[in-house]
Amino acid sequence: MSLQLDFPAVLERWPSFLAGAVLTLELAAFATVLGALLGTLAAVGRGTHNALIAGACKAYVETIRNTPLLVQIFLVYFGLASLGLKFSAFAVAVAALTINVGAYTAEIMRAGFEAIPRGQIEAAEGLALSRLQIYWHIILLPAVEKVYPALTSQFVLLMLASSVCSQISAEELTAVANYIQSDTYRAFETYIIVAVLYVILSLVMRAGFWGLGLVLFPRRRRLGTPL
Amino acid sequence: MGGHLNINHLMFLGQGALWTIGLSVIALIGGGIVGFIIALARISPLKSVRLASATYVQLVQGTPLLVILFLGYFGLAAIGLKVSPLTAASASLTLYVAAYLGEIWRGCIQSVPKPQWEAAEGLALSRTQRMIKVILPQAIRIATPPTVGFMVQIIKNTSLASVVGFVELMRSGQIVNNSLFEPFAIYAIIAVTYFAMCYPLSLFSQRLERRMGRGRSNLAPA
């Protein structure tokens, strides 16, 4: 057994690694924004008095949370294909990741909604705020503020989970790594570099969300509540 | 197109499902042992131990399990260590699960009320005695619901072991699909099977959490 590591041979592919990292961030950004919307809608739906909508939202959340992402990606990939719809692998990856993170977001947002004191809503009704105003100012914004840390760590986990999309040959960091290692026969070095890149990406994302939190929630900053 | 789904295919999928459970148990036990050490190291009085374990957790939690699996399988093979898919998957999952369980359990140990630590110290118990006789029995109670919840994550994550060729439920589904080419039907069966394994655990975890909540509110001063 000989242990010979040759990092320069792999590192000279740095433009590909960089492009892969950017693609991963893009994939995560699309899925995060769309998933946050979908998840918030599902959380609102779960709280409605319409049993049918609430039941459908609950079924969605529980189904997604109790099946592996890999299976979900394959189901979306082959499901769309069997309907005769042709999409790029990247679009399928965005769709599958959105559906996935939407369910987790819904569960987190529901906790946030439940944490809003009933009296706040009654007070807003007393001040004659419209339903929409109440939803936006009294329920949604304070709820997001409360669950912001849980929400953002879920989004970082999503970025890491997007590596699974390499299995349907969507272009992202892990897919790039698979290609480079099969080209250079330097698997260990390649995956070490990719692992380091993922760690950097997750640190960058966390720092970004922290900064965003400072801007979005000045009240929280003034109170000194850690984000 | 190789005929229709028959009993043999289902038997094969069933065998895969058993391996999924087997791999989950291996990951839980391995990850639990290493994770327990990580949890204790994270609250060690030695700064270097705390720093080393925190670094480990940060590194693993910042890396996708898929990359860890590739590192364990292709990586070790490339530098001359021959590992079977089962060994690679077990080792990778153990390292991965340990980082998460370690963090969960550290939180549980630290959430044992401060007076309990002080009372144990006041009774002149040694650090080890305090941990074993006072803190851990209470921490285990707190840790049960999140640990059961995390078991769902472990089961789902074993599906990634299919990429290194370990024949668990996902991989056996892919193999059956290669001969039948009915992807939607087969992956739907796979999804239902995973759901049947995970959902009871999710429900159990939620029930434990609610029961804990009641227990705690009873303890609150009137």
mmCIF file of N, CA and C in Angstrom, chain A residues 47-144:
data_model
loop_
_atom_site.group_PDB
_atom_site.id
_atom_site.type_symbol
_atom_site.label_atom_id
_atom_site.label_comp_id
_atom_site.label_asym_id
_atom_site.label_seq_id
_atom_site.Cartn_x
_atom_site.Cartn_y
_atom_site.Cartn_z
ATOM 1 N N GLY A 47 -53.157 25.709 8.875
ATOM 2 C CA GLY A 47 -53.853 26.372 9.984
ATOM 3 C C GLY A 47 -55.264 26.809 9.639
ATOM 4 N N THR A 48 -55.690 26.608 8.374
ATOM 5 C CA THR A 48 -57.029 27.064 8.002
ATOM 6 C C THR A 48 -58.100 26.146 8.589
ATOM 7 N N HIS A 49 -59.347 26.650 8.561
ATOM 8 C CA HIS A 49 -60.445 25.847 9.105
ATOM 9 C C HIS A 49 -60.986 24.862 8.086
ATOM 10 N N ASN A 50 -60.569 25.035 6.812
ATOM 11 C CA ASN A 50 -61.005 24.105 5.773
ATOM 12 C C ASN A 50 -60.274 22.772 5.958
ATOM 13 N N ALA A 51 -61.010 21.741 6.352
ATOM 14 C CA ALA A 51 -60.394 20.457 6.693
ATOM 15 C C ALA A 51 -59.677 19.839 5.501
ATOM 16 N N LEU A 52 -60.209 20.078 4.308
ATOM 17 C CA LEU A 52 -59.622 19.483 3.118
ATOM 18 C C LEU A 52 -58.234 20.073 2.854
ATOM 19 N N ILE A 53 -58.144 21.413 2.891
ATOM 20 C CA ILE A 53 -56.861 22.084 2.652
ATOM 21 C C ILE A 53 -55.869 21.726 3.759
ATOM 22 N N ALA A 54 -56.340 21.789 5.009
ATOM 23 C CA ALA A 54 -55.453 21.489 6.137
ATOM 24 C C ALA A 54 -54.931 20.059 6.031
ATOM 25 N N GLY A 55 -55.837 19.131 5.649
ATOM 26 C CA GLY A 55 -55.435 17.724 5.526
ATOM 27 C C GLY A 55 -54.429 17.527 4.410
ATOM 28 N N ALA A 56 -54.659 18.205 3.286
ATOM 29 C CA ALA A 56 -53.742 18.068 2.151
ATOM 30 C C ALA A 56 -52.359 18.589 2.522
ATOM 31 N N CYS A 57 -52.330 19.741 3.231
ATOM 32 C CA CYS A 57 -51.037 20.311 3.630
ATOM 33 C C CYS A 57 -50.311 19.394 4.607
ATOM 34 N N LYS A 58 -51.077 18.797 5.525
ATOM 35 C CA LYS A 58 -50.459 17.887 6.491
ATOM 36 C C LYS A 58 -49.895 16.661 5.772
ATOM 37 N N ALA A 59 -50.665 16.130 4.827
ATOM 38 C CA ALA A 59 -50.217 14.951 4.078
ATOM 39 C C ALA A 59 -48.933 15.268 3.310
ATOM 40 N N TYR A 60 -48.895 16.450 2.700
ATOM 41 C CA TYR A 60 -47.696 16.870 1.962
ATOM 42 C C TYR A 60 -46.485 16.900 2.888
ATOM 43 N N VAL A 61 -46.635 17.589 4.023
ATOM 44 C CA VAL A 61 -45.504 17.737 4.942
ATOM 45 C C VAL A 61 -45.026 16.377 5.446
ATOM 46 N N GLU A 62 -45.962 15.531 5.864
ATOM 47 C CA GLU A 62 -45.562 14.242 6.451
ATOM 48 C C GLU A 62 -44.949 13.312 5.407
ATOM 49 N N THR A 63 -45.498 13.326 4.194
ATOM 50 C CA THR A 63 -44.949 12.459 3.146
ATOM 51 C C THR A 63 -43.507 12.837 2.842
ATOM 52 N N ILE A 64 -43.263 14.128 2.672
ATOM 53 C CA ILE A 64 -41.917 14.574 2.303
ATOM 54 C C ILE A 64 -40.943 14.342 3.439
ATOM 55 N N ARG A 65 -41.388 14.636 4.669
ATOM 56 C CA ARG A 65 -40.457 14.516 5.801
ATOM 57 C C ARG A 65 -40.126 13.074 6.135
ATOM 58 N N ASN A 66 -40.917 12.132 5.640
ATOM 59 C CA ASN A 66 -40.670 10.736 6.001
ATOM 60 C C ASN A 66 -40.194 9.877 4.839
ATOM 61 N N THR A 67 -39.743 10.517 3.752
ATOM 62 C CA THR A 67 -39.135 9.757 2.645
ATOM 63 C C THR A 67 -37.812 10.422 2.275
ATOM 64 N N PRO A 68 -36.845 9.633 1.770
ATOM 65 C CA PRO A 68 -35.531 10.207 1.462
ATOM 66 C C PRO A 68 -35.587 11.147 0.257
ATOM 67 N N LEU A 69 -34.738 12.166 0.285
ATOM 68 C CA LEU A 69 -34.653 13.127 -0.815
ATOM 69 C C LEU A 69 -34.308 12.428 -2.127
ATOM 70 N N LEU A 70 -33.417 11.439 -2.044
ATOM 71 C CA LEU A 70 -32.994 10.730 -3.258
ATOM 72 C C LEU A 70 -34.200 10.113 -3.978
ATOM 73 N N VAL A 71 -35.108 9.494 -3.202
ATOM 74 C CA VAL A 71 -36.308 8.892 -3.792
ATOM 75 C C VAL A 71 -37.201 9.975 -4.389
ATOM 76 N N GLN A 72 -37.320 11.104 -3.669
ATOM 77 C CA GLN A 72 -38.157 12.203 -4.172
ATOM 78 C C GLN A 72 -37.625 12.727 -5.504
ATOM 79 N N ILE A 73 -36.300 12.864 -5.579
ATOM 80 C CA ILE A 73 -35.703 13.381 -6.821
ATOM 81 C C ILE A 73 -35.991 12.436 -7.983
ATOM 82 N N PHE A 74 -35.826 11.135 -7.751
ATOM 83 C CA PHE A 74 -36.101 10.160 -8.812
ATOM 84 C C PHE A 74 -37.571 10.177 -9.210
ATOM 85 N N LEU A 75 -38.450 10.312 -8.215
ATOM 86 C CA LEU A 75 -39.888 10.330 -8.519
ATOM 87 C C LEU A 75 -40.244 11.549 -9.366
ATOM 88 N N VAL A 76 -39.701 12.710 -9.020
ATOM 89 C CA VAL A 76 -39.980 13.909 -9.811
ATOM 90 C C VAL A 76 -39.392 13.762 -11.211
ATOM 91 N N TYR A 77 -38.167 13.270 -11.270
ATOM 92 C CA TYR A 77 -37.455 13.116 -12.543
ATOM 93 C C TYR A 77 -38.221 12.200 -13.495
ATOM 94 N N PHE A 78 -38.550 10.994 -13.007
ATOM 95 C CA PHE A 78 -39.242 10.031 -13.872
ATOM 96 C C PHE A 78 -40.723 10.334 -13.983
ATOM 97 N N GLY A 79 -41.271 10.960 -12.945
ATOM 98 C CA GLY A 79 -42.685 11.323 -12.981
ATOM 99 C C GLY A 79 -42.960 12.323 -14.093
ATOM 100 N N LEU A 80 -42.140 13.392 -14.151
ATOM 101 C CA LEU A 80 -42.312 14.391 -15.204
ATOM 102 C C LEU A 80 -42.076 13.764 -16.573
ATOM 103 N N ALA A 81 -41.078 12.865 -16.639
ATOM 104 C CA ALA A 81 -40.775 12.236 -17.925
ATOM 105 C C ALA A 81 -41.933 11.373 -18.398
ATOM 106 N N SER A 82 -42.569 10.643 -17.461
ATOM 107 C CA SER A 82 -43.652 9.741 -17.862
ATOM 108 C C SER A 82 -44.905 10.532 -18.245
ATOM 109 N N LEU A 83 -44.974 11.808 -17.791
ATOM 110 C CA LEU A 83 -46.073 12.674 -18.240
ATOM 111 C C LEU A 83 -45.759 13.277 -19.607
ATOM 112 N N GLY A 84 -44.576 12.948 -20.126
ATOM 113 C CA GLY A 84 -44.191 13.449 -21.435
ATOM 114 C C GLY A 84 -43.595 14.839 -21.398
ATOM 115 N N LEU A 85 -43.294 15.326 -20.165
ATOM 116 C CA LEU A 85 -42.721 16.667 -20.055
ATOM 117 C C LEU A 85 -41.205 16.576 -20.030
ATOM 118 N N LYS A 86 -40.572 17.397 -20.808
ATOM 119 C CA LYS A 86 -39.110 17.394 -20.865
ATOM 120 C C LYS A 86 -38.561 18.639 -20.207
ATOM 121 N N PHE A 87 -37.771 18.453 -19.162
ATOM 122 C CA PHE A 87 -37.114 19.577 -18.509
ATOM 123 C C PHE A 87 -35.634 19.282 -18.394
ATOM 124 N N SER A 88 -34.833 20.319 -18.205
ATOM 125 C CA SER A 88 -33.410 20.079 -17.966
ATOM 126 C C SER A 88 -33.257 19.458 -16.580
ATOM 127 N N ALA A 89 -32.124 18.761 -16.381
ATOM 128 C CA ALA A 89 -31.882 18.144 -15.080
ATOM 129 C C ALA A 89 -31.844 19.206 -13.991
ATOM 130 N N PHE A 90 -31.324 20.384 -14.332
ATOM 131 C CA PHE A 90 -31.232 21.460 -13.348
ATOM 132 C C PHE A 90 -32.628 21.885 -12.879
ATOM 133 N N ALA A 91 -33.568 22.010 -13.844
ATOM 134 C CA ALA A 91 -34.932 22.419 -13.492
ATOM 135 C C ALA A 91 -35.596 21.360 -12.614
ATOM 136 N N VAL A 92 -35.369 20.085 -12.963
ATOM 137 C CA VAL A 92 -35.934 19.001 -12.147
ATOM 138 C C VAL A 92 -35.352 19.067 -10.741
ATOM 139 N N ALA A 93 -34.043 19.331 -10.660
ATOM 140 C CA ALA A 93 -33.392 19.410 -9.349
ATOM 141 C C ALA A 93 -33.990 20.541 -8.525
ATOM 142 N N VAL A 94 -34.204 21.695 -9.152
ATOM 143 C CA VAL A 94 -34.809 22.828 -8.435
ATOM 144 C C VAL A 94 -36.206 22.443 -7.943
ATOM 145 N N ALA A 95 -36.987 21.792 -8.815
ATOM 146 C CA ALA A 95 -38.350 21.400 -8.436
ATOM 147 C C ALA A 95 -38.329 20.444 -7.250
ATOM 148 N N ALA A 96 -37.486 19.408 -7.327
ATOM 149 C CA ALA A 96 -37.453 18.404 -6.264
ATOM 150 C C ALA A 96 -36.981 19.014 -4.953
ATOM 151 N N LEU A 97 -35.944 19.851 -5.009
ATOM 152 C CA LEU A 97 -35.429 20.474 -3.788
ATOM 153 C C LEU A 97 -36.452 21.437 -3.195
ATOM 154 N N THR A 98 -37.197 22.139 -4.080
ATOM 155 C CA THR A 98 -38.233 23.053 -3.600
ATOM 156 C C THR A 98 -39.306 22.292 -2.838
ATOM 157 N N ILE A 99 -39.776 21.192 -3.445
ATOM 158 C CA ILE A 99 -40.802 20.377 -2.786
ATOM 159 C C ILE A 99 -40.286 19.880 -1.448
ATOM 160 N N ASN A 100 -39.002 19.473 -1.439
ATOM 161 C CA ASN A 100 -38.421 18.922 -0.214
ATOM 162 C C ASN A 100 -38.322 19.986 0.882
ATOM 163 N N VAL A 101 -37.671 21.099 0.577
ATOM 164 C CA VAL A 101 -37.429 22.090 1.634
ATOM 165 C C VAL A 101 -38.740 22.783 2.019
ATOM 166 N N GLY A 102 -39.726 22.798 1.099
ATOM 167 C CA GLY A 102 -41.018 23.374 1.422
ATOM 168 C C GLY A 102 -41.654 22.698 2.624
ATOM 169 N N ALA A 103 -41.534 21.375 2.692
ATOM 170 C CA ALA A 103 -42.150 20.633 3.795
ATOM 171 C C ALA A 103 -41.482 20.976 5.127
ATOM 172 N N TYR A 104 -40.146 21.084 5.105
ATOM 173 C CA TYR A 104 -39.445 21.412 6.352
ATOM 174 C C TYR A 104 -39.746 22.851 6.774
ATOM 175 N N THR A 105 -39.780 23.745 5.765
ATOM 176 C CA THR A 105 -40.114 25.139 6.061
ATOM 177 C C THR A 105 -41.507 25.235 6.661
ATOM 178 N N ALA A 106 -42.454 24.464 6.105
ATOM 179 C CA ALA A 106 -43.829 24.502 6.603
ATOM 180 C C ALA A 106 -43.871 24.150 8.086
ATOM 181 N N GLU A 107 -43.121 23.129 8.464
ATOM 182 C CA GLU A 107 -43.129 22.679 9.859
ATOM 183 C C GLU A 107 -42.518 23.743 10.775
ATOM 184 N N ILE A 108 -41.447 24.386 10.300
ATOM 185 C CA ILE A 108 -40.800 25.431 11.101
ATOM 186 C C ILE A 108 -41.726 26.655 11.217
ATOM 187 N N MET A 109 -42.336 27.040 10.079
ATOM 188 C CA MET A 109 -43.213 28.210 10.090
ATOM 189 C C MET A 109 -44.434 27.973 10.974
ATOM 190 N N ARG A 110 -44.929 26.727 10.971
ATOM 191 C CA ARG A 110 -46.094 26.420 11.800
ATOM 192 C C ARG A 110 -45.767 26.665 13.273
ATOM 193 N N ALA A 111 -44.543 26.240 13.666
ATOM 194 C CA ALA A 111 -44.114 26.496 15.041
ATOM 195 C C ALA A 111 -44.082 28.003 15.313
ATOM 196 N N GLY A 112 -43.628 28.755 14.299
ATOM 197 C CA GLY A 112 -43.586 30.206 14.455
ATOM 198 C C GLY A 112 -44.965 30.807 14.609
ATOM 199 N N PHE A 113 -45.913 30.344 13.777
ATOM 200 C CA PHE A 113 -47.294 30.844 13.860
ATOM 201 C C PHE A 113 -47.894 30.535 15.222
ATOM 202 N N GLU A 114 -47.619 29.312 15.716
ATOM 203 C CA GLU A 114 -48.221 28.913 16.989
ATOM 204 C C GLU A 114 -47.671 29.735 18.153
ATOM 205 N N ALA A 115 -46.471 30.308 17.936
ATOM 206 C CA ALA A 115 -45.853 31.059 19.027
ATOM 207 C C ALA A 115 -46.384 32.498 19.106
ATOM 208 N N ILE A 116 -47.228 32.896 18.139
ATOM 209 C CA ILE A 116 -47.789 34.262 18.180
ATOM 210 C C ILE A 116 -48.916 34.287 19.212
ATOM 211 N N PRO A 117 -48.804 35.148 20.238
ATOM 212 C CA PRO A 117 -49.853 35.173 21.269
ATOM 213 C C PRO A 117 -51.195 35.605 20.670
ATOM 214 N N ARG A 118 -52.238 34.925 21.086
ATOM 215 C CA ARG A 118 -53.591 35.191 20.595
ATOM 216 C C ARG A 118 -53.975 36.663 20.796
ATOM 217 N N GLY A 119 -53.522 37.216 21.933
ATOM 218 C CA GLY A 119 -53.870 38.593 22.280
ATOM 219 C C GLY A 119 -53.388 39.605 21.244
ATOM 220 N N GLN A 120 -52.247 39.314 20.621
ATOM 221 C CA GLN A 120 -51.696 40.215 19.605
ATOM 222 C C GLN A 120 -52.671 40.355 18.441
ATOM 223 N N ILE A 121 -53.225 39.189 18.027
ATOM 224 C CA ILE A 121 -54.145 39.197 16.888
ATOM 225 C C ILE A 121 -55.423 39.922 17.273
ATOM 226 N N GLU A 122 -55.902 39.659 18.492
ATOM 227 C CA GLU A 122 -57.124 40.335 18.949
ATOM 228 C C GLU A 122 -56.911 41.840 19.026
ATOM 229 N N ALA A 123 -55.726 42.231 19.487
ATOM 230 C CA ALA A 123 -55.419 43.655 19.568
ATOM 231 C C ALA A 123 -55.437 44.285 18.184
ATOM 232 N N ALA A 124 -54.865 43.555 17.206
ATOM 233 C CA ALA A 124 -54.837 44.074 15.840
ATOM 234 C C ALA A 124 -56.242 44.195 15.288
ATOM 235 N N GLU A 125 -57.104 43.202 15.618
ATOM 236 C CA GLU A 125 -58.503 43.280 15.177
ATOM 237 C C GLU A 125 -59.172 44.489 15.816
ATOM 238 N N GLY A 126 -58.852 44.705 17.079
ATOM 239 C CA GLY A 126 -59.414 45.847 17.791
ATOM 240 C C GLY A 126 -59.008 47.162 17.166
ATOM 241 N N LEU A 127 -57.799 47.190 16.566
ATOM 242 C CA LEU A 127 -57.317 48.408 15.912
ATOM 243 C C LEU A 127 -57.807 48.492 14.479
ATOM 244 N N ALA A 128 -58.711 47.578 14.101
ATOM 245 C CA ALA A 128 -59.345 47.588 12.781
ATOM 246 C C ALA A 128 -58.364 47.388 11.627
ATOM 247 N N LEU A 129 -57.333 46.584 11.888
ATOM 248 C CA LEU A 129 -56.450 46.237 10.777
ATOM 249 C C LEU A 129 -57.160 45.229 9.876
ATOM 250 N N SER A 130 -56.868 45.301 8.571
ATOM 251 C CA SER A 130 -57.505 44.348 7.667
ATOM 252 C C SER A 130 -56.875 42.962 7.872
ATOM 253 N N ARG A 131 -57.558 41.945 7.349
ATOM 254 C CA ARG A 131 -57.065 40.574 7.497
ATOM 255 C C ARG A 131 -55.654 40.426 6.934
ATOM 256 N N LEU A 132 -55.457 41.080 5.768
ATOM 257 C CA LEU A 132 -54.157 40.990 5.105
ATOM 258 C C LEU A 132 -53.076 41.658 5.948
ATOM 259 N N GLN A 133 -53.426 42.832 6.494
ATOM 260 C CA GLN A 133 -52.473 43.549 7.349
ATOM 261 C C GLN A 133 -52.109 42.717 8.570
ATOM 262 N N ILE A 134 -53.152 42.091 9.159
ATOM 263 C CA ILE A 134 -52.897 41.260 10.341
ATOM 264 C C ILE A 134 -51.954 40.125 9.980
ATOM 265 N N TYR A 135 -52.243 39.469 8.838
ATOM 266 C CA TYR A 135 -51.411 38.343 8.440
ATOM 267 C C TYR A 135 -49.971 38.762 8.238
ATOM 268 N N TRP A 136 -49.790 39.927 7.610
ATOM 269 C CA TRP A 136 -48.431 40.353 7.284
ATOM 270 C C TRP A 136 -47.687 40.873 8.509
ATOM 271 N N HIS A 137 -48.289 41.861 9.223
ATOM 272 C CA HIS A 137 -47.566 42.553 10.286
ATOM 273 C C HIS A 137 -47.582 41.808 11.616
ATOM 274 N N ILE A 138 -48.685 41.149 11.917
ATOM 275 C CA ILE A 138 -48.837 40.577 13.266
ATOM 276 C C ILE A 138 -48.434 39.104 13.291
ATOM 277 N N ILE A 139 -48.689 38.389 12.179
ATOM 278 C CA ILE A 139 -48.419 36.955 12.201
ATOM 279 C C ILE A 139 -47.133 36.608 11.462
ATOM 280 N N LEU A 140 -47.048 36.962 10.170
ATOM 281 C CA LEU A 140 -45.947 36.465 9.363
ATOM 282 C C LEU A 140 -44.590 37.026 9.789
ATOM 283 N N LEU A 141 -44.472 38.351 9.841
ATOM 284 C CA LEU A 141 -43.157 38.927 10.133
ATOM 285 C C LEU A 141 -42.626 38.525 11.517
ATOM 286 N N PRO A 142 -43.441 38.652 12.584
ATOM 287 C CA PRO A 142 -42.924 38.221 13.889
ATOM 288 C C PRO A 142 -42.602 36.716 13.927
ATOM 289 N N ALA A 143 -43.404 35.918 13.191
ATOM 290 C CA ALA A 143 -43.141 34.473 13.181
ATOM 291 C C ALA A 143 -41.796 34.181 12.525
ATOM 292 N N VAL A 144 -41.544 34.839 11.390
ATOM 293 C CA VAL A 144 -40.264 34.635 10.714
ATOM 294 C C VAL A 144 -39.118 35.071 11.623
#
